[in-house]
Coordinates of C-alpha atoms in Angstrom, one line a residue:
X87 CA 40.3 -29.3 37.9
X88 CA 38.8 -27.9 34.7
X89 CA 38.8 -24.1 34.3
X90 CA 37.6 -23.3 37.8
X91 CA 35.5 -26.5 38.1
X92 CA 37.1 -28.5 40.9
X93 CA 35.9 -31.8 42.3
X94 CA 37.0 -33.8 45.2
X95 CA 35.8 -37.4 44.9
X96 CA 35.8 -38.3 48.6
X97 CA 32.4 -38.9 50.0
X98 CA 30.6 -35.9 51.3
X99 CA 33.3 -33.5 49.9
X100 CA 32.0 -34.1 46.4
X101 CA 29.2 -31.6 46.8
X102 CA 29.0 -30.5 43.2
X103 CA 28.2 -34.1 41.9
X104 CA 25.1 -34.0 44.1
X105 CA 23.6 -31.1 42.1
X106 CA 20.7 -31.8 39.7
X107 CA 21.8 -32.8 36.2
X108 CA 20.2 -29.7 34.6
X109 CA 22.2 -27.4 36.8
X110 CA 25.4 -29.3 36.1
X111 CA 24.8 -29.1 32.3
X112 CA 24.3 -25.4 32.7
X113 CA 27.6 -25.0 34.5
X114 CA 29.4 -27.1 31.9
X115 CA 28.0 -24.9 29.1
X116 CA 30.2 -22.0 30.2
X117 CA 33.4 -24.1 30.1
X118 CA 35.5 -24.8 26.9
X119 CA 34.4 -28.1 25.5
X120 CA 37.9 -29.7 25.6
X121 CA 37.8 -29.2 29.4
X122 CA 34.2 -30.4 29.6
X123 CA 35.3 -33.7 28.0
X124 CA 38.0 -34.0 30.6
X125 CA 35.4 -34.2 33.4
X126 CA 34.5 -37.7 32.2
X127 CA 37.4 -39.1 34.3
X128 CA 36.2 -37.6 37.5
X129 CA 33.7 -40.3 38.5
X130 CA 31.0 -42.6 37.2
X131 CA 28.4 -39.8 37.5
X132 CA 30.5 -37.7 35.1
X133 CA 31.4 -40.4 32.6
X134 CA 28.7 -39.5 30.1
X135 CA 27.5 -36.2 31.4
X136 CA 29.6 -34.2 28.9
X137 CA 27.7 -35.8 26.0
X138 CA 24.5 -33.9 27.1
X139 CA 26.0 -30.4 27.2
X140 CA 23.9 -28.4 24.7
X141 CA 26.6 -25.8 23.9
X142 CA 29.9 -26.8 22.3
X143 CA 32.8 -24.3 22.0
X144 CA 36.1 -25.0 20.4
X145 CA 38.6 -22.1 20.5
X146 CA 42.0 -23.3 19.7
X147 CA 45.2 -21.3 18.9
X148 CA 47.5 -23.7 17.3
X149 CA 51.2 -23.4 18.2
X150 CA 53.7 -24.6 15.5
X151 CA 56.1 -25.6 18.3
X152 CA 53.6 -28.1 19.5
X153 CA 53.6 -31.6 17.9
X154 CA 51.1 -32.1 15.1
X155 CA 49.9 -35.2 17.0
X156 CA 48.5 -32.9 19.8
X157 CA 46.8 -30.8 17.1
X158 CA 45.2 -33.9 15.7
X159 CA 44.0 -34.9 19.2
X160 CA 42.2 -31.5 19.4
X161 CA 40.6 -32.0 16.0
X162 CA 39.5 -35.5 17.0
X163 CA 37.9 -34.1 20.1
X164 CA 35.7 -31.9 17.9
X165 CA 34.4 -34.8 15.8
X166 CA 34.1 -37.0 18.9
X167 CA 32.0 -34.4 20.7
X168 CA 29.7 -34.0 17.7
X169 CA 29.2 -37.7 16.9
X170 CA 28.7 -38.7 20.6
X171 CA 26.5 -35.8 21.4
X172 CA 23.2 -37.0 22.9
X173 CA 21.3 -33.8 23.9
X174 CA 17.9 -33.6 22.2
X175 CA 19.0 -30.4 20.5
X176 CA 22.5 -28.9 19.9
X177 CA 21.9 -25.3 21.0
X178 CA 25.1 -23.8 19.8
X179 CA 28.4 -24.6 18.1
X180 CA 31.3 -22.2 18.2
X181 CA 34.4 -22.9 16.0
X182 CA 37.5 -20.8 16.1
X183 CA 40.7 -22.2 14.6
X184 CA 43.7 -20.6 13.0
X185 CA 42.7 -20.0 9.4
X186 CA 43.1 -23.1 7.2
X187 CA 44.3 -25.3 10.0
X188 CA 41.4 -27.7 10.1
X189 CA 41.1 -28.1 6.3
X190 CA 38.2 -30.1 5.1
X191 CA 37.2 -31.2 8.6
X192 CA 35.2 -28.0 9.1
X193 CA 32.6 -28.9 6.5
X194 CA 32.2 -32.4 8.0
X195 CA 31.7 -30.9 11.5
X196 CA 29.1 -28.5 10.3
X197 CA 27.2 -31.2 8.5
X198 CA 27.3 -33.3 11.7
X199 CA 26.0 -30.3 13.7
X200 CA 23.2 -29.7 11.2
X201 CA 22.2 -33.4 11.7
X202 CA 22.0 -32.6 15.4
X203 CA 19.7 -29.7 14.6
X204 CA 22.1 -27.0 15.7
X205 CA 20.3 -23.6 16.4
X206 CA 23.3 -21.3 16.7
X207 CA 26.5 -21.4 14.7
X208 CA 29.6 -19.2 15.2
X209 CA 32.4 -19.5 12.6
X210 CA 35.7 -17.5 13.1
X211 CA 38.5 -17.7 10.6
X212 CA 36.9 -20.4 8.5
X213 CA 35.4 -20.1 5.0
X214 CA 32.6 -22.6 4.8
X215 CA 29.7 -22.5 2.4
X216 CA 26.4 -24.3 3.1
X217 CA 23.3 -23.7 1.2
X218 CA 20.4 -25.5 2.9
X219 CA 19.3 -25.8 6.6
X220 CA 16.0 -25.9 8.3
X221 CA 16.9 -25.5 12.0
X222 CA 19.7 -22.9 12.2
X223 CA 18.4 -19.7 13.9
X224 CA 21.5 -17.7 14.6
X225 CA 24.6 -17.5 12.4
X226 CA 27.7 -15.5 13.1
X227 CA 30.6 -15.3 10.6
X228 CA 33.8 -13.4 11.5
X229 CA 37.2 -12.4 10.4
X230 CA 37.9 -11.5 6.8
X231 CA 36.1 -14.5 5.1
X232 CA 35.3 -14.2 1.4
X233 CA 31.8 -15.4 0.6
X234 CA 31.3 -16.6 -3.0
X235 CA 27.6 -17.5 -3.5
X236 CA 26.8 -18.1 -7.1
X237 CA 23.4 -19.6 -6.2
X238 CA 20.8 -18.8 -3.5
X239 CA 21.0 -20.3 -0.1
X240 CA 18.0 -21.6 1.8
X241 CA 18.1 -21.0 5.6
X242 CA 14.5 -21.2 6.4
X243 CA 14.7 -20.7 10.2
X244 CA 17.5 -18.1 10.4
X245 CA 16.5 -15.2 12.6
X246 CA 19.8 -13.5 13.3
X247 CA 22.8 -13.0 11.0
X248 CA 26.0 -11.3 12.1
X249 CA 28.7 -10.6 9.5
X250 CA 31.9 -9.3 11.0
X251 CA 34.6 -8.2 8.5
X252 CA 33.1 -10.5 5.8
X253 CA 33.8 -9.9 2.2
X254 CA 31.5 -10.8 -0.7
X255 CA 32.8 -11.7 -4.1
X256 CA 30.0 -9.7 -5.9
X257 CA 26.6 -8.1 -5.4
X258 CA 25.0 -11.4 -6.5
X259 CA 26.5 -13.1 -3.5
X260 CA 25.0 -10.6 -1.1
X261 CA 21.6 -11.1 -2.8
X262 CA 21.8 -14.9 -2.7
X263 CA 22.6 -14.9 1.0
X264 CA 20.1 -12.3 2.3
X265 CA 17.4 -13.4 -0.2
X266 CA 17.6 -17.0 1.1
X267 CA 16.7 -16.1 4.7
X268 CA 12.9 -15.6 4.7
X269 CA 12.6 -15.3 8.5
X270 CA 15.6 -13.0 9.1
X271 CA 14.8 -10.4 11.8
X272 CA 18.2 -9.1 13.0
X273 CA 21.1 -8.3 10.7
X274 CA 24.5 -6.9 11.8
X275 CA 27.1 -5.9 9.2
X276 CA 30.5 -4.7 10.5
X277 CA 33.2 -3.8 8.0
X278 CA 36.6 -2.1 8.3
X279 CA 38.3 -3.4 5.1
X280 CA 38.1 -2.8 1.4
X281 CA 34.9 -4.5 0.0
X282 CA 34.5 -5.5 -3.7
X283 CA 30.8 -4.9 -3.6
X284 CA 30.0 -1.3 -4.8
X285 CA 26.3 -1.5 -3.8
X286 CA 25.5 -3.5 -0.8
X287 CA 21.7 -4.0 -1.1
X288 CA 19.8 -5.1 2.0
X289 CA 16.4 -6.2 0.7
X290 CA 14.9 -8.3 3.5
X291 CA 11.1 -8.1 3.9
X292 CA 11.1 -9.7 7.3
X293 CA 13.9 -7.6 8.9
X294 CA 13.2 -5.9 12.2
X295 CA 16.6 -4.7 13.3
X296 CA 19.6 -3.5 11.2
X297 CA 23.0 -2.5 12.4
X298 CA 25.7 -1.3 9.9
X299 CA 29.1 -0.2 11.0
X300 CA 31.5 0.7 8.1
X301 CA 34.8 2.2 9.3
X302 CA 36.8 1.7 6.2
X303 CA 38.7 4.8 5.2
X304 CA 39.9 3.3 1.9
X305 CA 36.6 2.0 0.6
X306 CA 36.1 4.6 -2.1
X307 CA 32.9 4.9 -4.1
X308 CA 30.0 2.8 -3.2
X309 CA 27.4 2.4 -0.4
X310 CA 24.3 0.7 1.0
X311 CA 20.7 0.5 -0.2
X312 CA 18.1 -0.5 2.4
X313 CA 14.8 -2.0 1.5
X314 CA 13.2 -3.4 4.6
X315 CA 9.4 -2.6 5.0
X316 CA 9.1 -4.2 8.5
X317 CA 12.3 -2.5 9.9
X318 CA 11.7 -1.2 13.4
X319 CA 15.3 -0.3 14.6
X320 CA 18.2 1.1 12.5
X321 CA 21.8 1.9 13.6
X322 CA 24.3 3.1 11.0
X323 CA 27.8 4.2 12.0
X324 CA 30.9 5.4 10.3
X325 CA 29.9 6.3 6.8
X326 CA 32.5 9.0 6.5
X327 CA 34.0 7.3 3.5
X328 CA 30.8 6.1 1.6
X329 CA 29.3 7.7 -1.5
X330 CA 25.7 7.0 -0.5
X331 CA 23.3 5.3 1.9
X332 CA 19.8 5.1 0.5
X333 CA 16.9 4.1 2.6
X334 CA 14.4 3.2 -0.1
X335 CA 11.7 1.5 2.0
X336 CA 11.4 1.5 5.8
X337 CA 8.0 3.0 6.7
X338 CA 7.8 1.1 10.0
X339 CA 10.9 2.5 11.7
X340 CA 10.4 3.4 15.4
X341 CA 14.0 4.0 16.5
X342 CA 17.2 5.1 14.7
X343 CA 20.8 5.9 15.6
X344 CA 22.8 7.8 13.0
X345 CA 26.5 8.4 13.7
X346 CA 29.2 10.0 11.6
X347 CA 27.3 9.8 8.4
X348 CA 28.3 12.0 5.4
X349 CA 25.8 11.9 2.6
X350 CA 26.2 15.1 0.6
X351 CA 24.5 13.7 -2.5
X352 CA 20.9 13.8 -1.2
X353 CA 18.7 14.4 1.8
X354 CA 17.6 10.7 2.1
X355 CA 19.1 9.9 5.5
X356 CA 17.0 12.2 7.6
X357 CA 14.1 12.3 5.2
X358 CA 13.6 8.6 5.7
X359 CA 13.4 9.0 9.5
X360 CA 10.5 11.4 9.8
X361 CA 8.2 8.7 11.3
X362 CA 10.5 7.5 14.1
X363 CA 9.6 8.0 17.8
X364 CA 13.2 7.8 19.1
X365 CA 16.2 9.3 17.2
X366 CA 19.9 9.6 18.0
X367 CA 22.0 11.8 15.8
X368 CA 25.8 12.5 15.9
X369 CA 26.6 14.4 12.7
X370 CA 27.1 17.8 11.2
X371 CA 24.9 19.9 8.9
X372 CA 28.2 20.9 7.2
X373 CA 28.3 17.3 5.8
X374 CA 24.7 16.3 5.5
X375 CA 21.6 18.1 4.3
X376 CA 18.5 18.6 6.4
X377 CA 15.2 17.7 4.6
X378 CA 13.3 20.9 3.9
X379 CA 9.6 21.0 4.7
X380 CA 9.7 17.7 6.6
X381 CA 8.2 17.2 10.1
X382 CA 9.1 14.6 12.7
X383 CA 5.5 14.2 13.8
X384 CA 6.0 11.1 16.0
X385 CA 9.3 12.0 17.6
X386 CA 9.2 12.0 21.4
X387 CA 12.9 11.3 22.2
X388 CA 15.9 13.0 20.6
X389 CA 19.5 12.5 21.4
X390 CA 21.9 14.9 19.7
X391 CA 25.7 14.9 19.8
X392 CA 27.3 18.3 20.5
X393 CA 30.7 17.2 19.4
X394 CA 30.6 19.2 16.1
X395 CA 30.7 22.9 15.9
X396 CA 27.4 24.5 14.9
X397 CA 25.7 21.6 16.5
X398 CA 23.1 24.1 17.7
X399 CA 22.0 24.7 14.1
X400 CA 20.9 21.1 13.8
X401 CA 19.3 21.3 17.2
X402 CA 17.2 24.3 16.2
X403 CA 16.0 22.6 13.1
X404 CA 15.1 19.4 15.0
X405 CA 13.2 21.3 17.7
X406 CA 11.3 23.3 15.1
X407 CA 10.5 20.1 13.2
X408 CA 9.5 17.9 16.2
X409 CA 6.2 19.3 17.7
X410 CA 5.7 16.4 20.1
X411 CA 9.2 16.1 21.5
X412 CA 9.1 15.2 25.2
X413 CA 12.7 14.2 26.1
X414 CA 15.9 15.9 24.8
X415 CA 19.4 14.5 25.5
X416 CA 22.5 16.4 24.5
X417 CA 25.7 14.4 24.6
X418 CA 29.3 15.4 24.5
X419 CA 31.6 12.9 26.2
X420 CA 34.5 13.4 23.8
X421 CA 37.7 15.1 25.0
X422 CA 38.6 16.1 21.4
X423 CA 38.3 19.6 20.0
X424 CA 35.0 20.2 18.3
X425 CA 35.0 19.6 14.5
X426 CA 33.9 22.2 12.0
X427 CA 34.1 26.0 11.6
X428 CA 34.5 28.6 14.2
X429 CA 33.6 32.2 14.5
X430 CA 29.8 31.6 14.1
X431 CA 27.5 32.3 17.0
X432 CA 24.2 30.7 17.9
X433 CA 21.2 32.9 17.2
X434 CA 18.0 32.1 19.0
X435 CA 15.1 31.3 16.7
X436 CA 12.6 34.1 16.1
X437 CA 9.7 31.8 17.0
X438 CA 9.8 29.4 19.9
X439 CA 9.4 25.7 18.8
X440 CA 6.0 24.1 19.6
X441 CA 7.6 21.3 21.5
X442 CA 9.1 23.8 24.0
X443 CA 5.8 25.5 24.5
X444 CA 3.7 22.4 25.0
X445 CA 5.5 19.1 25.3
X446 CA 9.2 19.0 26.4
X447 CA 9.4 17.6 29.9
X448 CA 13.0 16.4 30.4
X449 CA 16.4 17.8 29.4
X450 CA 19.6 15.7 30.0
X451 CA 22.9 17.3 29.0
X452 CA 25.9 14.9 29.3
X453 CA 29.3 16.6 29.1
X454 CA 27.9 20.1 29.4
X455 CA 30.7 22.5 28.4
X456 CA 30.0 25.3 30.9
X457 CA 32.9 27.3 29.5
X458 CA 31.5 27.3 26.0
X459 CA 29.4 30.4 25.2
X460 CA 27.2 28.6 22.7
X461 CA 26.3 25.9 25.2
X462 CA 25.4 28.4 27.9
X463 CA 23.2 30.3 25.5
X464 CA 21.4 27.2 24.3
X465 CA 20.8 26.0 27.9
X466 CA 19.5 29.4 28.9
X467 CA 17.2 29.6 25.9
X468 CA 15.7 26.1 26.7
X469 CA 15.1 26.9 30.4
X470 CA 13.5 30.3 29.5
X471 CA 11.1 28.8 27.0
X472 CA 10.3 25.2 27.9
X473 CA 7.0 25.7 29.7
X474 CA 6.4 22.0 30.6
X475 CA 9.9 21.2 31.7
X476 CA 9.9 19.0 34.8
X477 CA 13.6 18.2 35.1
X478 CA 16.9 19.5 33.6
X479 CA 20.1 17.7 34.4
X480 CA 23.5 19.1 33.5
X481 CA 26.5 16.7 33.9
X482 CA 29.9 18.4 33.6
X483 CA 33.2 16.8 33.1
X484 CA 35.3 16.3 36.3
X485 CA 38.0 18.8 37.3
X486 CA 41.1 18.0 39.3
X487 CA 40.5 19.2 42.9
X488 CA 43.8 21.1 42.9
X489 CA 42.6 23.4 40.1
X490 CA 40.8 25.7 42.4
X491 CA 40.5 28.6 39.9
X492 CA 38.7 26.4 37.4
X493 CA 36.5 24.8 40.0
X494 CA 35.4 28.3 41.2
X495 CA 34.8 29.5 37.6
X496 CA 32.6 26.4 37.0
X497 CA 30.6 27.1 40.2
X498 CA 30.0 30.7 39.2
X499 CA 28.8 29.7 35.7
X500 CA 26.5 27.0 37.0
X501 CA 25.1 29.4 39.6
X502 CA 24.3 31.8 36.8
X503 CA 22.4 29.0 35.0
X504 CA 20.6 28.1 38.2
X505 CA 19.4 31.7 38.5
X506 CA 17.9 31.9 35.0
X507 CA 14.2 32.7 35.0
X508 CA 12.6 29.4 34.0
X509 CA 9.4 29.2 32.0
X510 CA 8.3 26.2 34.0
X511 CA 7.7 26.8 37.7
X512 CA 7.9 23.0 38.5
X513 CA 11.3 22.5 36.7
X514 CA 13.8 20.7 39.0
X515 CA 17.4 21.6 38.2
X516 CA 20.2 19.0 38.8
X517 CA 24.0 19.5 38.5
X518 CA 26.4 16.5 38.6
X519 CA 29.7 15.4 37.1
X520 CA 30.8 12.5 34.9

């Protein structure tokens, strides 16, 4: 028995051995490699089958109470699997050891994997520097590893790079890594620890997708500079503690998600997104400037968080600046009290936005706060002015069945909304709960 793979070597009962080899290899690819190796004792059919498995995964948690001889056996299995591997291409190698346990073996294993033309490499808890490779397509490095790259790397085929909690010695190390990936299309940077790099410059001409999540409250001054002329998708999250995020060059952007960004020094964040077609925003105008005189000419889909107080001010500006908007999604799934200032009321715009008059077709409101006056007023305003609206869905948060008074109050408020005189005769109104 090997992690759910159980064989009975008794005539017709050994049904799994009768499966085609390609299917068996696919099954073995989902099993930890140390267990895959153990299948070699099952029967003659399985003796060498493990050598053809295209995906190798070693995920060991070393226990100091276990004899070092057992540890060495595990390490020997890694080297044995790589040297005896016979598949035409090693699709992936996943290495996760307790930091520093394997010592210099890691470098030798990776060199062997490169000789087997590995396409995907995942390194967890290990600091390994390699500068040249022609076949690697996906690289994932994870868990507080310091990268010191005094000279450029050359990863000619790398398409995806994921950096989870990776530190760089200096800005030159960042440049030497990203600058050595001429085919890089997808970059993910996740950080929640202090980083020595003040300016993290992402200058990648081939980049199509970029995700940055920086949740470090103690980072201090510093930030990101983005120069990616082919960028199509951008997701930035958690910049509460950064000094800046400059999007210098990203004219091909189609879709962007901006969450918890504070950039009080300039208007660059939103100003750089005026050509996108799909935009998701979860931020407050109290903490970020809205670009004056800018129009989102291509925007057809807008998702806006209603978690912050005065969220409706940003909504009004976006509606007025997005003449072709077709789909509007408002989202408040948080149970927290809204951030920001209170005592200010939403005032309807003096002129109805062009998108409400000619283009808006769908409204989806998740977490609609029926008891909030500003949300009722905004919902009423949209229904009364959106001439082309085809469907409006309001999803409210669930209420305990025993709270009859609150249930009745919600029913009354939703009935009032349903009776609003709608600008669109074909608008279908839907109420549900989340």
